[in-house]
Amino acid sequence: MVNDYEKVKAIVDRYGGKHASVIAILQDVQSEYHYLPEHALRAVAGQLRLPLIQVCGVATFFKAFSLKPRGEHTVTVCLGTACHVRGAPAVLDEAKRQLGIEPGNTTDDMRFTLETVNCLGACALGPIVVVDDEYQGQMGPRKVKKVLNKYKKTPRDRRHAEIVVSS
Amino acid sequence: MVELTIDGIKTRVSEGTTVLEAASEMGITIPTLCYYHGLSCYGECRVCLVEVVKGDRSSLEASCTLPVEQGQVILTDSEKARKARKVIVELLLASCPNSKTLQDMAANMGINKIRFKIKDRGCILCGRCVRYCKEQMKSGGIGFVGRGTSRRVATAFDVTPEECRNCGGCEWICPVCEKACMAESLIDGLCGGCQNLAPVETCLVCTGCSESVGPQGHRVYK
Ligand code: SF4
Ligand code: SF4
Ligand code: SF4
Ligand code: FES
Ligand code: FES
């Protein structure tokens, strides 16, 4: 864990240890671990000399932060009004079936996390599915299956597997 | 110094005072809940709403966070302000029907029915406990987590925090756990003030047994 502490310290130092940077720090910690592990939050609080609960308050306020381990790929299905009328529920159903999980959960092999969102501001392309940072427009049940298969076939990210196991 | 008018009376207070403080200096009571003397102003509950008159328009503002301004005209007891406060207390009671502080407040304001669906959440998120812990105990053991409907007061990772000094202050200052309303049954979400507990025959004169009974007191049975 010493190693981890150093990692967090480096991130905190990058922002000059300023309280106001707590969101940016947490974002960097999250991209390091794919989620916010408890020990990392403790380290951030310790480094910033903030009560732990304040850091937790920020971490639980924003939906972008996750306190639960996340899969290697995050699949986000838009259920906003425009995507909804264009058939997003069917896309979500197919994604659920393909991954075998409900939204908000992660597959057992830690490869995928399924999420929903209410509008991404790209309604003209709806229904939209975002995998990691890639926007995939005009989705349909069949197309989503294809996209997910593509990601399923990509080799595992060793680093991510290690992180999840070590935490 | 700033000059303003509260309920038709002109007063001069120093800059930076809040309308609530200015009013209480004049002996005018405005109901409050999340405000607590010695803690920072949070402006969460909106129970302290007052009417701010600007020409022929007026707006409702939380007096505990409203700084005084030159020439401000404030009405603390207007129909509009009272009506708004009533709705707010109703809403708060709908989420914490067992709070004696709130039940007393409702009785005092003449609320006779809670029109909202009652769902006991045990907390109105007033933040008194959080501010007390942080500002008076310099501890910061508890805080808010989550957002929207899942917002709640908690300790980090739900374990007793290292920072906690076991002062018990967070419980003491809470308007919900501080004094639970002992009424056995609620009618339309209300206990009817402490009248529910006191047998009709014995409550002939109001002794003010309930701390938060205001100048109007309860209805006393004769
Ligand atoms: S008991 Fe602990 S958590 Fe509560 S106010 Fe005191 S120090 Fe804070
Ligand atoms: S626990 Fe009590 S004091 Fe704390 S926020 Fe909730 S109602 Fe207010
Ligand atoms: S004495 Fe007054 S406050 Fe107490 S029960 Fe009777 S009416 Fe209510
Ligand atoms: S509704 Fe899906 S992007 Fe707007
Ligand atoms: S007392 Fe002013 S908002 Fe709560």
Coordinates of C-alpha atoms and ligand atoms in Angstrom, one line a residue:
Chain A
M1 CA 0.0 0.0 0.0
V2 CA 3.1 2.2 0.4
N3 CA 3.2 2.3 -3.3
D4 CA -0.4 3.4 -3.5
Y5 CA 0.2 6.1 -1.0
E6 CA 3.0 7.5 -3.1
K7 CA 0.8 7.4 -6.1
V8 CA -1.9 9.5 -4.4
K9 CA 0.7 11.8 -3.0
A10 CA 2.1 12.5 -6.4
I11 CA -1.4 13.4 -7.7
V12 CA -2.1 15.6 -4.7
D13 CA 1.2 17.4 -5.1
R14 CA 0.5 18.0 -8.7
Y15 CA -2.3 20.3 -7.6
G16 CA -0.3 21.9 -4.9
G17 CA -2.3 20.3 -2.2
K18 CA -5.1 22.9 -2.5
H19 CA -8.5 22.1 -1.0
A20 CA -10.2 23.7 -4.0
S21 CA -8.6 21.0 -6.3
V22 CA -10.3 18.1 -4.5
I23 CA -12.5 17.3 -7.5
A24 CA -9.6 17.4 -10.0
I25 CA -7.6 15.2 -7.6
L26 CA -10.4 12.7 -7.3
Q27 CA -10.8 12.6 -11.1
D28 CA -7.1 11.8 -11.5
V29 CA -7.3 9.2 -8.7
Q30 CA -10.2 7.6 -10.4
S31 CA -8.5 7.4 -13.8
E32 CA -5.6 5.8 -12.0
Y33 CA -7.7 3.1 -10.3
H34 CA -10.9 3.1 -12.5
Y35 CA -12.8 3.8 -9.2
L36 CA -12.2 5.5 -5.9
P37 CA -10.9 2.9 -3.4
E38 CA -11.3 3.6 0.3
H39 CA -7.6 3.6 1.0
A40 CA -7.1 6.2 -1.8
L41 CA -9.8 8.4 -0.3
R42 CA -8.2 8.2 3.1
A43 CA -4.8 9.1 1.5
V44 CA -6.3 12.1 -0.3
A45 CA -8.0 13.3 2.9
G46 CA -4.8 12.8 4.9
Q47 CA -2.7 14.7 2.3
L48 CA -5.1 17.5 2.1
R49 CA -5.7 17.6 5.8
L50 CA -9.4 17.5 5.3
P51 CA -11.8 15.4 7.3
L52 CA -12.4 12.1 5.4
I53 CA -16.1 12.7 5.4
Q54 CA -15.7 15.9 3.3
V55 CA -13.8 14.0 0.7
C56 CA -16.5 11.3 0.8
G57 CA -19.1 14.0 0.4
V58 CA -17.6 15.1 -2.8
A59 CA -17.0 11.6 -4.1
T60 CA -20.6 10.6 -3.5
F61 CA -22.0 13.8 -4.9
F62 CA -20.9 13.5 -8.4
K63 CA -22.1 10.6 -10.5
A64 CA -18.8 10.5 -12.4
F65 CA -17.2 9.1 -9.3
S66 CA -17.6 5.5 -8.3
L67 CA -16.8 4.0 -5.0
K68 CA -17.3 0.5 -6.3
P69 CA -14.7 -1.2 -8.6
R70 CA -15.6 -0.6 -12.2
G71 CA -15.1 -2.8 -15.2
E72 CA -12.5 -2.2 -17.8
H73 CA -15.0 -0.7 -20.1
T74 CA -17.9 1.5 -19.2
V75 CA -21.0 1.1 -21.3
T76 CA -23.4 4.0 -21.0
V77 CA -26.8 3.8 -22.6
C78 CA -28.6 7.1 -23.1
L79 CA -32.3 6.9 -21.9
G80 CA -33.0 10.6 -22.5
T81 CA -36.3 11.6 -24.1
A82 CA -35.0 11.8 -27.7
C83 CA -33.1 8.5 -27.4
H84 CA -36.0 6.9 -25.6
V85 CA -38.5 7.6 -28.4
R86 CA -36.0 6.3 -30.9
G87 CA -35.8 3.0 -29.2
A88 CA -33.2 3.2 -26.4
P89 CA -35.1 0.8 -24.1
A90 CA -34.6 -2.0 -26.6
V91 CA -30.9 -1.1 -26.9
L92 CA -30.6 -1.2 -23.1
D93 CA -32.4 -4.5 -22.9
E94 CA -30.0 -6.0 -25.4
A95 CA -27.0 -4.6 -23.6
K96 CA -28.4 -6.1 -20.3
R97 CA -28.8 -9.4 -22.0
Q98 CA -25.4 -9.4 -23.6
L99 CA -23.6 -8.5 -20.4
G100 CA -26.0 -10.3 -18.1
I101 CA -26.1 -7.4 -15.6
E102 CA -28.5 -4.6 -14.6
P103 CA -27.5 -1.0 -15.0
G104 CA -25.2 0.2 -12.3
N105 CA -23.5 -3.1 -12.0
T106 CA -20.3 -4.7 -13.2
T107 CA -19.8 -8.1 -14.8
D108 CA -18.2 -10.7 -12.6
D109 CA -15.0 -10.8 -14.7
M110 CA -14.6 -7.0 -14.2
R111 CA -14.7 -6.4 -17.9
F112 CA -17.9 -4.2 -18.3
T113 CA -19.8 -1.8 -16.2
L114 CA -23.3 -0.9 -17.5
E115 CA -24.8 2.5 -16.9
T116 CA -27.6 4.7 -18.1
V117 CA -27.7 8.4 -18.5
N118 CA -30.5 10.9 -19.2
C119 CA -29.3 12.8 -22.3
L120 CA -25.8 13.4 -23.5
G121 CA -26.6 16.4 -25.5
A122 CA -26.2 14.6 -28.8
C123 CA -29.8 13.8 -29.4
A124 CA -29.6 14.0 -33.2
L125 CA -27.4 10.9 -33.1
G126 CA -29.8 8.9 -30.9
P127 CA -30.1 6.3 -29.6
I128 CA -26.6 6.7 -28.2
V129 CA -24.4 4.3 -26.5
V130 CA -21.0 5.4 -25.1
V131 CA -18.3 2.8 -24.6
D132 CA -15.5 4.3 -22.6
D133 CA -15.1 7.7 -24.4
E134 CA -16.4 6.6 -27.8
Y135 CA -19.8 7.8 -28.9
Q136 CA -21.7 5.3 -30.9
G137 CA -24.8 6.8 -32.6
Q138 CA -27.9 5.4 -34.2
M139 CA -27.9 2.3 -32.1
G140 CA -30.2 -0.6 -32.4
P141 CA -30.3 -3.9 -30.6
R142 CA -28.4 -5.6 -33.3
K143 CA -25.8 -2.9 -33.6
V144 CA -25.2 -2.8 -29.8
K145 CA -24.5 -6.5 -29.9
K146 CA -21.9 -6.0 -32.5
V147 CA -20.2 -3.2 -30.7
L148 CA -20.1 -5.1 -27.4
N149 CA -18.7 -8.2 -29.2
K150 CA -15.9 -6.0 -30.6
Y151 CA -15.0 -5.0 -27.1
K152 CA -15.4 -8.5 -25.7
K153 CA -12.8 -9.7 -28.2
T154 CA -10.2 -7.1 -27.4
P155 CA -7.5 -8.5 -25.1
R156 CA -7.7 -7.9 -21.4
D157 CA -6.0 -4.9 -20.0
R158 CA -3.5 -6.5 -17.7
R159 CA -3.0 -3.3 -15.7
H160 CA -6.6 -3.0 -14.9
A161 CA -6.9 -6.6 -13.8
E162 CA -4.0 -6.1 -11.4
I163 CA -5.4 -2.9 -10.0
V164 CA -8.7 -4.5 -9.2
V165 CA -7.2 -7.6 -7.7
S166 CA -4.6 -5.7 -5.6
S167 CA -7.3 -3.4 -4.1
Chain B
M1 CA -24.8 51.7 9.5
V2 CA -27.7 50.6 7.3
E3 CA -31.3 51.8 7.7
L4 CA -34.1 49.5 6.9
T5 CA -37.8 49.0 7.8
I6 CA -39.0 45.9 9.4
D7 CA -42.7 45.5 9.9
G8 CA -43.2 49.2 9.5
I9 CA -40.6 50.2 12.1
K10 CA -37.4 51.9 11.0
T11 CA -34.2 50.6 12.4
R12 CA -30.4 51.1 12.0
V13 CA -28.1 48.2 12.2
S14 CA -24.5 47.7 11.2
E15 CA -23.6 46.5 7.8
G16 CA -23.2 42.7 7.4
T17 CA -26.0 41.9 9.8
T18 CA -28.7 39.6 8.5
V19 CA -32.3 40.5 8.4
L20 CA -33.0 37.8 11.0
E21 CA -30.6 39.3 13.4
A22 CA -31.9 42.8 12.8
A23 CA -35.4 41.6 13.5
S24 CA -34.5 39.7 16.7
E25 CA -32.7 42.8 18.0
M26 CA -36.1 44.6 17.7
G27 CA -37.8 41.8 19.5
I28 CA -39.5 40.4 16.4
T29 CA -39.4 36.6 16.2
I30 CA -39.1 34.9 12.9
P31 CA -39.4 31.1 13.1
T32 CA -36.2 29.3 12.3
L33 CA -35.0 25.8 12.1
C34 CA -31.6 25.3 10.5
Y35 CA -30.3 28.6 11.9
Y36 CA -28.6 28.1 15.2
H37 CA -27.0 30.8 17.3
G38 CA -23.2 30.3 17.1
L39 CA -23.3 28.3 13.9
S40 CA -22.8 29.6 10.4
C41 CA -25.9 30.4 8.4
Y42 CA -26.9 27.6 6.0
G43 CA -30.2 28.7 4.6
E44 CA -31.5 25.2 4.0
C45 CA -34.9 24.9 5.7
R46 CA -36.6 28.1 4.4
V47 CA -38.7 28.3 7.5
C48 CA -37.5 31.8 8.1
L49 CA -38.9 33.3 4.9
V50 CA -39.8 36.9 5.0
E51 CA -41.4 39.2 2.4
V52 CA -39.1 41.7 0.9
V53 CA -41.0 44.6 -0.7
K54 CA -39.6 46.3 -3.7
G55 CA -42.0 49.0 -5.0
D56 CA -45.2 47.2 -5.8
R57 CA -43.5 43.8 -6.1
S58 CA -42.3 41.6 -3.4
S59 CA -40.2 38.5 -3.1
L60 CA -39.7 35.8 -0.4
E61 CA -36.2 35.4 1.0
A62 CA -34.7 33.4 3.7
S63 CA -34.0 36.0 6.4
C64 CA -31.2 34.1 8.1
T65 CA -29.0 34.5 5.0
L66 CA -30.3 37.8 3.8
P67 CA -27.9 40.7 4.5
V68 CA -29.5 44.0 5.4
E69 CA -29.5 46.7 2.7
Q70 CA -30.1 50.4 2.8
G71 CA -33.8 51.2 2.5
Q72 CA -34.9 47.6 2.6
V73 CA -38.6 47.0 3.4
I74 CA -39.2 43.7 5.2
L75 CA -42.5 42.2 6.3
T76 CA -42.0 39.3 8.7
D77 CA -45.6 38.5 9.4
S78 CA -47.4 39.2 6.1
E79 CA -50.0 36.9 4.7
K80 CA -47.7 35.8 1.9
A81 CA -44.8 35.0 4.2
R82 CA -46.9 33.1 6.7
K83 CA -48.5 31.1 3.9
A84 CA -45.2 30.1 2.4
R85 CA -43.8 29.1 5.8
K86 CA -46.8 26.9 6.5
V87 CA -46.2 25.0 3.3
I88 CA -42.6 24.6 4.2
V89 CA -43.3 23.3 7.7
E90 CA -45.9 20.9 6.1
L91 CA -43.3 19.6 3.7
L92 CA -40.7 19.2 6.5
L93 CA -43.2 17.4 8.7
A94 CA -44.1 15.1 5.9
S95 CA -40.5 13.9 6.0
C96 CA -40.2 13.9 9.8
P97 CA -43.5 13.5 11.4
N98 CA -42.0 12.6 14.8
S99 CA -40.0 15.8 15.3
K100 CA -41.4 17.6 18.3
T101 CA -39.8 20.8 17.2
L102 CA -41.6 20.6 13.9
Q103 CA -44.9 19.5 15.5
D104 CA -44.8 22.4 17.9
M105 CA -44.0 24.8 15.0
A106 CA -47.0 23.5 13.1
A107 CA -49.3 23.9 16.0
N108 CA -48.0 27.4 16.5
M109 CA -48.6 28.3 12.9
G110 CA -52.1 27.0 12.9
I111 CA -51.4 24.2 10.4
N112 CA -54.3 21.8 10.5
K113 CA -53.4 19.2 7.9
I114 CA -50.4 17.8 6.2
R115 CA -51.4 17.7 2.5
F116 CA -48.3 15.8 1.4
K117 CA -47.6 12.1 1.5
I118 CA -45.9 11.3 4.7
K119 CA -42.6 9.4 4.5
D120 CA -40.5 9.4 7.7
R121 CA -36.9 10.0 6.8
G122 CA -35.7 10.8 10.3
C123 CA -33.8 13.8 9.0
I124 CA -34.6 17.1 7.4
L125 CA -31.0 17.7 6.2
C126 CA -30.9 21.0 8.2
G127 CA -27.2 20.4 8.6
R128 CA -27.2 21.6 12.3
C129 CA -25.3 18.5 13.3
V130 CA -22.8 18.8 10.5
R131 CA -22.1 22.4 11.3
Y132 CA -22.0 21.8 15.0
C133 CA -19.4 19.1 14.6
K134 CA -17.3 21.1 12.3
E135 CA -17.5 24.5 13.7
Q136 CA -18.0 24.0 17.4
M137 CA -16.2 20.7 18.0
K138 CA -13.6 21.3 15.2
S139 CA -14.1 17.7 14.5
G140 CA -15.7 17.0 11.1
G141 CA -16.7 13.5 11.9
I142 CA -20.0 13.6 10.1
G143 CA -21.1 15.2 6.9
F144 CA -23.4 14.9 4.0
V145 CA -23.1 12.2 1.5
G146 CA -25.0 11.5 -1.7
R147 CA -27.1 13.9 -3.6
G148 CA -30.8 14.6 -4.3
T149 CA -33.1 12.1 -2.7
S150 CA -30.3 9.9 -1.5
R151 CA -28.6 12.8 0.4
R152 CA -28.1 11.9 4.0
V153 CA -25.9 12.6 7.0
A154 CA -23.3 10.0 7.5
T155 CA -19.8 9.2 8.8
A156 CA -17.2 8.2 6.3
F157 CA -17.7 4.6 5.1
D158 CA -20.3 4.3 7.9
V159 CA -17.7 3.6 10.6
T160 CA -17.1 5.6 13.7
P161 CA -14.7 8.3 12.5
E162 CA -11.3 8.9 14.2
E163 CA -12.1 12.6 14.4
C164 CA -15.2 12.0 16.6
R165 CA -14.9 13.2 20.2
N166 CA -18.0 11.5 21.4
C167 CA -19.4 14.8 22.5
G168 CA -23.0 13.8 21.6
G169 CA -23.5 17.3 20.3
C170 CA -24.7 16.2 16.9
E171 CA -27.6 14.4 18.6
W172 CA -28.3 17.1 21.1
I173 CA -28.6 19.8 18.4
C174 CA -30.8 17.8 16.0
P175 CA -34.3 19.1 15.8
V176 CA -35.5 15.7 14.9
C177 CA -33.8 13.4 17.5
E178 CA -33.5 16.0 20.2
K179 CA -37.0 15.6 21.3
A180 CA -39.2 13.0 19.7
C181 CA -42.9 13.8 19.6
M182 CA -44.6 11.4 22.0
A183 CA -48.0 11.4 20.4
E184 CA -49.2 7.9 19.7
S185 CA -51.2 8.6 16.6
L186 CA -51.1 11.4 14.1
I187 CA -54.2 12.9 12.6
D188 CA -53.6 14.2 9.1
G189 CA -49.9 14.0 9.9
L190 CA -50.2 16.2 13.0
C191 CA -50.2 15.5 16.7
G192 CA -52.2 18.5 17.6
G193 CA -49.4 20.0 19.7
C194 CA -49.0 18.7 23.2
Q195 CA -52.7 18.7 23.5
N196 CA -52.6 15.1 22.5
L197 CA -50.7 14.2 25.6
A198 CA -52.3 16.5 28.1
P199 CA -55.7 15.3 29.3
V200 CA -58.3 17.9 28.4
E201 CA -59.4 18.5 32.0
T202 CA -55.9 19.3 33.3
C203 CA -54.8 21.7 30.7
L204 CA -56.7 24.7 31.9
V205 CA -54.0 27.3 31.9
C206 CA -51.1 27.2 29.5
T207 CA -47.9 26.8 31.6
G208 CA -45.9 26.8 28.4
C209 CA -44.7 23.3 29.1
S210 CA -43.5 23.1 25.6
E211 CA -40.4 25.2 25.0
S212 CA -41.1 26.1 21.5
V213 CA -44.7 27.3 22.1
G214 CA -44.6 30.9 20.8
P215 CA -46.6 33.9 21.9
Q216 CA -49.8 32.4 20.7
G217 CA -49.6 29.3 22.8
H218 CA -51.8 26.4 22.1
R219 CA -55.5 26.2 22.4
V220 CA -56.3 25.8 26.0
Y221 CA -59.3 23.8 27.0
K222 CA -61.7 25.4 29.4
Ligands
SF4_1 S1 -20.3 13.2 18.8 FE1 -18.7 13.1 17.2 S2 -19.7 13.3 15.3 FE2 -21.1 14.1 16.9 S3 -20.7 16.3 17.0 FE3 -19.5 15.3 18.6 S4 -17.5 15.0 17.5 FE4 -19.0 15.4 15.9
SF4_2 S1 -29.6 14.6 11.6 FE1 -30.8 16.2 12.6 S2 -29.4 17.9 12.8 FE2 -28.5 16.5 11.3 S3 -29.2 17.3 9.3 FE3 -30.7 15.7 10.0 S4 -32.3 16.8 11.0 FE4 -30.6 18.2 10.9
SF4_3 S1 -49.9 23.6 29.2 FE1 -50.0 24.7 27.2 S2 -48.3 23.8 26.1 FE2 -48.7 22.5 27.8 S3 -50.1 21.0 27.1 FE3 -51.3 22.6 27.9 S4 -51.8 23.9 26.2 FE4 -50.1 22.6 25.6
FES4 S1 -31.6 12.0 -25.3 FE1 -29.9 10.8 -25.7 S2 -28.5 12.3 -26.2 FE2 -30.2 13.5 -25.7
FES5 S1 -33.5 29.2 9.4 FE1 -33.2 30.4 7.6 S2 -33.3 28.9 6.1 FE2 -33.4 27.7 7.9

